[in-house]
Amino acid sequence: MSHRSGLLFVVCASILVLSPVRSWGEPPLFTSAFRSFDKGRGLGTGAIGDLNGDGRLDLAVANQLDHTVSVLLGHEDGTFQGKVDYETGSAPFSVAIGDLNGDVKPDLAVANVSSASVSVLLGNGDGTFAPRVDFGAGSAPIVVVTSDLNGDRKLDLAVTNHASNTVSVLLGHGDGTFAPGVDFGTASEPLSIAVGDLNGDGKQDLAVTNENSNSVSVLLGNGDGSFAAKVDCETQGLPSSLVLSDMNGDGKSDLVVAGYGGVSIHLGNGDGTFGASVEYTTGSWPRSVAVGDVNGDGTPDLAVPNPGGSAGSTVSILLGNGDGTFEARVDHGTGTGPFSIAVGDLDGDGTLDLALVTGAAVSVHLGNGDGSFGMRTEHETGIAPLDVAMKDVSGDGKPDLVTANRALNTVSVLLGHGDGTFDAKVDYGTGSFPKSVAIGDVNGDGRPDLAVVNGISHTVSVLLGHGDGTFGARVDYGAGSFPWGIAMEDLNGDGSQDFAVTQGSSIVSVFLGHGDGTFDAKVDYGTGLVPHSVAVKDVNGDGKLDLAVVNVNDLTVSILLGIGDGTFRPKVDYESGGAGPVAVGDVNGDGKPDLAVGESVLLGNGDGTFGAPARHGVRGSSSVAIGDLDGDGKADLASANRGSNTVSVLLGNGNGTFGTGSYYGTGSEPIALAMGDVNGDGKPDIVTANNTSHTVSILVNIGSRSQTLRAVVDLDPNVINMRGHAPWLTAAIEPVGFDAATIDISTLRLAGSVPTVSKFAYMEDHDMDGIPAILVKFARAALDPLLRPGENELTVTGSLVTGETFRGSDRVRVIDPPGTGLSSFVAPNPLNPEATLTIRTAVRGPVKVTIHDVQGRLVRTLYDVPSLPAGSLQLRIDGLGERGYSLTSGVYFYRVQTAEEVSTGRIVIMK
């Protein structure tokens, strides 16, 4: 027997049983959803069947290290009860389900590698089983299947023996006992086995994969439980798993073989021979395969789990064309290291679902009925991203992504399309070993800038933004010893962005900004041992921002209460219950900020103090975020889990406790997590930075939303003179039931499309009612084309940093006194990319025509003459900017200025 893989190969002998159609069960909240259920330890395959007669599918899984088989009884919604373990022989590796004693109750047969036996566990019909009875097999039995091999209507057993290169056939007596095994030769190192009539003679035949000889052995049956000598069929390298099915609809059995690099299809000739293989690639190292109609078109499809690779653990779905060929694979994220798969309707909705077995758990993926199981998208970043931030850096109102990449000292900028997809990355240089990134306007020009912490060069790199998603060269500021985390906020209330940066030397440094992109020298404050991440929030309700710092070595969180001028009181430490980034939010609905740190939650008392940490049920969390993910008004948790290549979503109960987690596959080693609405549907989505696959994973929220938060909006002035051309309209936004500090200013829009000018934003209790509001300004140049004389109801919309959306409205009265007769219009509008601007003037004089973006910035001077006669003028708009570059799709505004008055209008470019 070969020991090169230590028996860590995987095969699957699953039984497909469909239950009646039912309407129970809730859909997954995110794409790529799966739930994980504990089983015993060690590799082993699983089988699906109704083990307790309730019409719902259950699972039986062999556990090699525990010497048990785990039985997980199914619920109505595709979830399972806790496992019940039954003793087997030594090192069980596969399990098969069948009625072995003729009492119409399902029984289990388990192949035991180390004890050279098959354990039979007779079922009681209620999901419980009698103690095992063992029957001898060959050397190192791997996979067992049940079938009537001799035509006596009693189930028999066939077992592959990996070390003795044989198949043992044990004929059943019909009472759960079996005759001694009779061995039939195979090629070298047989693994998987399947039973079917391969030559159309009405007798059962065997097909066996042989790992060492890269072949499938076909043993034609004589009808009496004996078999002819093997005939070998060459297949792809290291074949591990085998399924017999009619893949092309000709009524003949075909071979489907999983092996290194993919799956092979061998179409059957109907006489026990097979055609040459046609190979299809899958993910990395597939070790099993299942066949089923997962998209409901009546043709068989393939599901192939892939234990590893640069994109993490996946399951490949290959939809069948009905003629034995398949479409290109679509990969879906799974739990870590899936190697065995079974297919069945687990939630009773009439569509097939997947059950994937790993070393210690079963992951269940509920199908959508169209061949999808919820798919995440991946986008390439720089090498080894350690952090991800989400914000609109290009000024188009759509969220973008920025990652800090440690390996090549870069940040990657991925501009969003607003539909959950992103442009290819653009990289910018940073200092050495960038660890974390923050986004904000550090120089007061209304354009988002980047601040990147560099661990080895001990600096913060500041990259000033151009407003279009591009950035200038970095300027570095000394950050002290081994900096790690960063938070950017206005810490002293002067309207300028400041930094708080954690240092490895047990301090957090505060850099107060001047508003022009430069900063004061850092001021250091003591923390616990080896501070990692920092968050900024008013945790004691005094209207001043405070710091929360997680310390890795002593497992504490340091709270530094702010004085309001950018200085902070000495730390007070609280036990954190773990390490990892910190998130702040109200998780128990009492209106007081709480902390989520790694695997724990610390409930806040509202005065800056916190209770003891309480575990929230996820282990191995590398990053955490708080937000209302299902729209029920209760805070939920999202956790990136580096070790299992997953994101956990724990729905909150509203009292600081959480339900059982749902798991969503990501790329490899998700180390950081961001939450926000990437596709504009008003629901918070999740993005992870994946350290070893060098990607970001986008998980789109497909759950329903029950509410949009409300805000009270007060617009000033409430009377607008269209001939006055004041530069700004100010909005005071007072939240109803949430904190103004949680508003993401970059998402604010007035009248649907007008963004705020973020450098003017500040907080104030403007109506003295005890509730802080956020005051922002909107440019009149962008707003005026949307106004009409008379009453106008203007709505402000936006999102919180946790992803929830809100809206509020106020009315303004618009007056438009008579002018000198200036008029203008654009046709066609929208334009793609050309149009004509027609201008009519009543008097001679200078005329200047300019085009601006939605933030009021000049993008082109279209016409500028000192004198023009009265009459009509037509100008060509060609979709180009000042320097001849092509303007991106979006909303723009033109401005016609004469000696007497100004006219403005809106342009929409669509490409």
PDB file of N, CA and C in Angstrom, residues 367-412:
ATOM      1  N   GLY A 367     -29.349  25.520  -2.805  1.00  0.00           N
ATOM      2  CA  GLY A 367     -29.384  25.899  -4.206  1.00  0.00           C
ATOM      3  C   GLY A 367     -30.493  26.881  -4.517  1.00  0.00           C
ATOM      4  N   ASN A 368     -30.279  27.682  -5.565  1.00  0.00           N
ATOM      5  CA  ASN A 368     -31.279  28.648  -6.021  1.00  0.00           C
ATOM      6  C   ASN A 368     -32.173  28.083  -7.119  1.00  0.00           C
ATOM      7  N   GLY A 369     -31.880  26.883  -7.589  1.00  0.00           N
ATOM      8  CA  GLY A 369     -32.694  26.256  -8.619  1.00  0.00           C
ATOM      9  C   GLY A 369     -32.290  26.606 -10.029  1.00  0.00           C
ATOM     10  N   ASP A 370     -31.291  27.472 -10.183  1.00  0.00           N
ATOM     11  CA  ASP A 370     -30.831  27.863 -11.515  1.00  0.00           C
ATOM     12  C   ASP A 370     -29.379  27.456 -11.742  1.00  0.00           C
ATOM     13  N   GLY A 371     -28.892  26.571 -10.903  1.00  0.00           N
ATOM     14  CA  GLY A 371     -27.499  26.158 -11.022  1.00  0.00           C
ATOM     15  C   GLY A 371     -26.555  27.005 -10.213  1.00  0.00           C
ATOM     16  N   SER A 372     -27.075  28.029  -9.549  1.00  0.00           N
ATOM     17  CA  SER A 372     -26.222  28.862  -8.706  1.00  0.00           C
ATOM     18  C   SER A 372     -26.481  28.529  -7.242  1.00  0.00           C
ATOM     19  N   PHE A 373     -25.488  28.796  -6.449  1.00  0.00           N
ATOM     20  CA  PHE A 373     -25.590  28.610  -5.004  1.00  0.00           C
ATOM     21  C   PHE A 373     -25.197  29.902  -4.306  1.00  0.00           C
ATOM     22  N   GLY A 374     -25.378  31.041  -5.012  1.00  0.00           N
ATOM     23  CA  GLY A 374     -24.910  32.312  -4.507  1.00  0.00           C
ATOM     24  C   GLY A 374     -23.432  32.418  -4.765  1.00  0.00           C
ATOM     25  N   MET A 375     -23.009  33.348  -5.595  1.00  0.00           N
ATOM     26  CA  MET A 375     -21.608  33.396  -6.001  1.00  0.00           C
ATOM     27  C   MET A 375     -20.966  34.708  -5.582  1.00  0.00           C
ATOM     28  N   ARG A 376     -19.843  34.611  -4.906  1.00  0.00           N
ATOM     29  CA  ARG A 376     -19.064  35.805  -4.632  1.00  0.00           C
ATOM     30  C   ARG A 376     -18.265  36.164  -5.873  1.00  0.00           C
ATOM     31  N   THR A 377     -17.822  37.400  -5.961  1.00  0.00           N
ATOM     32  CA  THR A 377     -16.926  37.815  -7.029  1.00  0.00           C
ATOM     33  C   THR A 377     -15.577  38.162  -6.423  1.00  0.00           C
ATOM     34  N   GLU A 378     -14.529  37.956  -7.201  1.00  0.00           N
ATOM     35  CA  GLU A 378     -13.166  38.205  -6.761  1.00  0.00           C
ATOM     36  C   GLU A 378     -12.542  39.255  -7.681  1.00  0.00           C
ATOM     37  N   HIS A 379     -11.767  40.164  -7.094  1.00  0.00           N
ATOM     38  CA  HIS A 379     -11.019  41.153  -7.858  1.00  0.00           C
ATOM     39  C   HIS A 379      -9.580  41.160  -7.356  1.00  0.00           C
ATOM     40  N   GLU A 380      -8.653  41.186  -8.276  1.00  0.00           N
ATOM     41  CA  GLU A 380      -7.238  41.139  -7.930  1.00  0.00           C
ATOM     42  C   GLU A 380      -6.796  42.430  -7.263  1.00  0.00           C
ATOM     43  N   THR A 381      -5.951  42.296  -6.249  1.00  0.00           N
ATOM     44  CA  THR A 381      -5.321  43.433  -5.581  1.00  0.00           C
ATOM     45  C   THR A 381      -3.811  43.295  -5.746  1.00  0.00           C
ATOM     46  N   GLY A 382      -3.075  44.171  -5.070  1.00  0.00           N
ATOM     47  CA  GLY A 382      -1.648  43.954  -4.943  1.00  0.00           C
ATOM     48  C   GLY A 382      -1.388  42.712  -4.107  1.00  0.00           C
ATOM     49  N   ILE A 383      -0.129  42.351  -3.961  1.00  0.00           N
ATOM     50  CA  ILE A 383       0.229  41.108  -3.291  1.00  0.00           C
ATOM     51  C   ILE A 383       0.101  41.263  -1.774  1.00  0.00           C
ATOM     52  N   ALA A 384      -0.602  40.304  -1.168  1.00  0.00           N
ATOM     53  CA  ALA A 384      -0.758  40.198   0.282  1.00  0.00           C
ATOM     54  C   ALA A 384      -1.450  41.417   0.898  1.00  0.00           C
ATOM     55  N   PRO A 385      -2.709  41.683   0.530  1.00  0.00           N
ATOM     56  CA  PRO A 385      -3.422  42.795   1.172  1.00  0.00           C
ATOM     57  C   PRO A 385      -3.687  42.505   2.650  1.00  0.00           C
ATOM     58  N   LEU A 386      -3.492  43.520   3.481  1.00  0.00           N
ATOM     59  CA  LEU A 386      -3.723  43.397   4.917  1.00  0.00           C
ATOM     60  C   LEU A 386      -4.927  44.200   5.396  1.00  0.00           C
ATOM     61  N   ASP A 387      -5.404  45.141   4.587  1.00  0.00           N
ATOM     62  CA  ASP A 387      -6.503  45.992   5.020  1.00  0.00           C
ATOM     63  C   ASP A 387      -7.292  46.425   3.797  1.00  0.00           C
ATOM     64  N   VAL A 388      -8.567  46.733   3.998  1.00  0.00           N
ATOM     65  CA  VAL A 388      -9.411  47.240   2.927  1.00  0.00           C
ATOM     66  C   VAL A 388     -10.299  48.335   3.489  1.00  0.00           C
ATOM     67  N   ALA A 389     -10.463  49.408   2.709  1.00  0.00           N
ATOM     68  CA  ALA A 389     -11.360  50.504   3.060  1.00  0.00           C
ATOM     69  C   ALA A 389     -12.295  50.754   1.885  1.00  0.00           C
ATOM     70  N   MET A 390     -13.526  51.181   2.184  1.00  0.00           N
ATOM     71  CA  MET A 390     -14.540  51.407   1.165  1.00  0.00           C
ATOM     72  C   MET A 390     -15.058  52.831   1.249  1.00  0.00           C
ATOM     73  N   LYS A 391     -14.967  53.552   0.134  1.00  0.00           N
ATOM     74  CA  LYS A 391     -15.479  54.924   0.088  1.00  0.00           C
ATOM     75  C   LYS A 391     -15.462  55.394  -1.361  1.00  0.00           C
ATOM     76  N   ASP A 392     -16.263  56.402  -1.677  1.00  0.00           N
ATOM     77  CA  ASP A 392     -16.262  56.988  -3.019  1.00  0.00           C
ATOM     78  C   ASP A 392     -15.056  57.917  -3.151  1.00  0.00           C
ATOM     79  N   VAL A 393     -14.029  57.467  -3.868  1.00  0.00           N
ATOM     80  CA  VAL A 393     -12.833  58.296  -4.053  1.00  0.00           C
ATOM     81  C   VAL A 393     -12.795  58.960  -5.420  1.00  0.00           C
ATOM     82  N   SER A 394     -13.760  58.633  -6.305  1.00  0.00           N
ATOM     83  CA  SER A 394     -13.737  59.185  -7.661  1.00  0.00           C
ATOM     84  C   SER A 394     -14.793  60.245  -7.891  1.00  0.00           C
ATOM     85  N   GLY A 395     -15.644  60.496  -6.887  1.00  0.00           N
ATOM     86  CA  GLY A 395     -16.626  61.556  -7.003  1.00  0.00           C
ATOM     87  C   GLY A 395     -17.835  61.234  -7.841  1.00  0.00           C
ATOM     88  N   ASP A 396     -18.070  59.959  -8.170  1.00  0.00           N
ATOM     89  CA  ASP A 396     -19.227  59.600  -8.988  1.00  0.00           C
ATOM     90  C   ASP A 396     -20.386  59.052  -8.161  1.00  0.00           C
ATOM     91  N   GLY A 397     -20.250  59.097  -6.837  1.00  0.00           N
ATOM     92  CA  GLY A 397     -21.316  58.621  -5.974  1.00  0.00           C
ATOM     93  C   GLY A 397     -21.356  57.125  -5.796  1.00  0.00           C
ATOM     94  N   LYS A 398     -20.373  56.407  -6.308  1.00  0.00           N
ATOM     95  CA  LYS A 398     -20.333  54.950  -6.220  1.00  0.00           C
ATOM     96  C   LYS A 398     -19.154  54.541  -5.346  1.00  0.00           C
ATOM     97  N   PRO A 399     -19.345  53.580  -4.444  1.00  0.00           N
ATOM     98  CA  PRO A 399     -18.255  53.218  -3.531  1.00  0.00           C
ATOM     99  C   PRO A 399     -17.107  52.547  -4.270  1.00  0.00           C
ATOM    100  N   ASP A 400     -15.898  52.884  -3.863  1.00  0.00           N
ATOM    101  CA  ASP A 400     -14.666  52.312  -4.405  1.00  0.00           C
ATOM    102  C   ASP A 400     -13.946  51.568  -3.277  1.00  0.00           C
ATOM    103  N   LEU A 401     -12.924  50.803  -3.635  1.00  0.00           N
ATOM    104  CA  LEU A 401     -12.161  50.022  -2.666  1.00  0.00           C
ATOM    105  C   LEU A 401     -10.696  50.411  -2.714  1.00  0.00           C
ATOM    106  N   VAL A 402     -10.065  50.413  -1.538  1.00  0.00           N
ATOM    107  CA  VAL A 402      -8.626  50.659  -1.431  1.00  0.00           C
ATOM    108  C   VAL A 402      -8.056  49.602  -0.494  1.00  0.00           C
ATOM    109  N   THR A 403      -7.005  48.904  -0.933  1.00  0.00           N
ATOM    110  CA  THR A 403      -6.351  47.914  -0.087  1.00  0.00           C
ATOM    111  C   THR A 403      -4.911  48.309   0.166  1.00  0.00           C
ATOM    112  N   ALA A 404      -4.412  47.978   1.357  1.00  0.00           N
ATOM    113  CA  ALA A 404      -2.992  48.144   1.702  1.00  0.00           C
ATOM    114  C   ALA A 404      -2.312  46.798   1.512  1.00  0.00           C
ATOM    115  N   ASN A 405      -1.258  46.754   0.659  1.00  0.00           N
ATOM    116  CA  ASN A 405      -0.639  45.499   0.252  1.00  0.00           C
ATOM    117  C   ASN A 405       0.799  45.453   0.762  1.00  0.00           C
ATOM    118  N   ARG A 406       1.076  44.528   1.674  1.00  0.00           N
ATOM    119  CA  ARG A 406       2.351  44.535   2.374  1.00  0.00           C
ATOM    120  C   ARG A 406       3.527  44.109   1.505  1.00  0.00           C
ATOM    121  N   ALA A 407       3.325  43.198   0.530  1.00  0.00           N
ATOM    122  CA  ALA A 407       4.465  42.547  -0.122  1.00  0.00           C
ATOM    123  C   ALA A 407       5.249  43.481  -1.032  1.00  0.00           C
ATOM    124  N   LEU A 408       4.577  44.297  -1.828  1.00  0.00           N
ATOM    125  CA  LEU A 408       5.266  45.172  -2.779  1.00  0.00           C
ATOM    126  C   LEU A 408       5.138  46.642  -2.426  1.00  0.00           C
ATOM    127  N   ASN A 409       4.697  46.931  -1.191  1.00  0.00           N
ATOM    128  CA  ASN A 409       4.645  48.308  -0.692  1.00  0.00           C
ATOM    129  C   ASN A 409       3.764  49.195  -1.572  1.00  0.00           C
ATOM    130  N   THR A 410       2.500  48.773  -1.709  1.00  0.00           N
ATOM    131  CA  THR A 410       1.550  49.515  -2.529  1.00  0.00           C
ATOM    132  C   THR A 410       0.192  49.588  -1.845  1.00  0.00           C
ATOM    133  N   VAL A 411      -0.622  50.521  -2.341  1.00  0.00           N
ATOM    134  CA  VAL A 411      -2.065  50.462  -2.145  1.00  0.00           C
ATOM    135  C   VAL A 411      -2.700  50.252  -3.511  1.00  0.00           C
ATOM    136  N   SER A 412      -3.759  49.437  -3.534  1.00  0.00           N
ATOM    137  CA  SER A 412      -4.515  49.204  -4.760  1.00  0.00           C
ATOM    138  C   SER A 412      -5.830  49.957  -4.678  1.00  0.00           C
TER     139      SER A 412
END
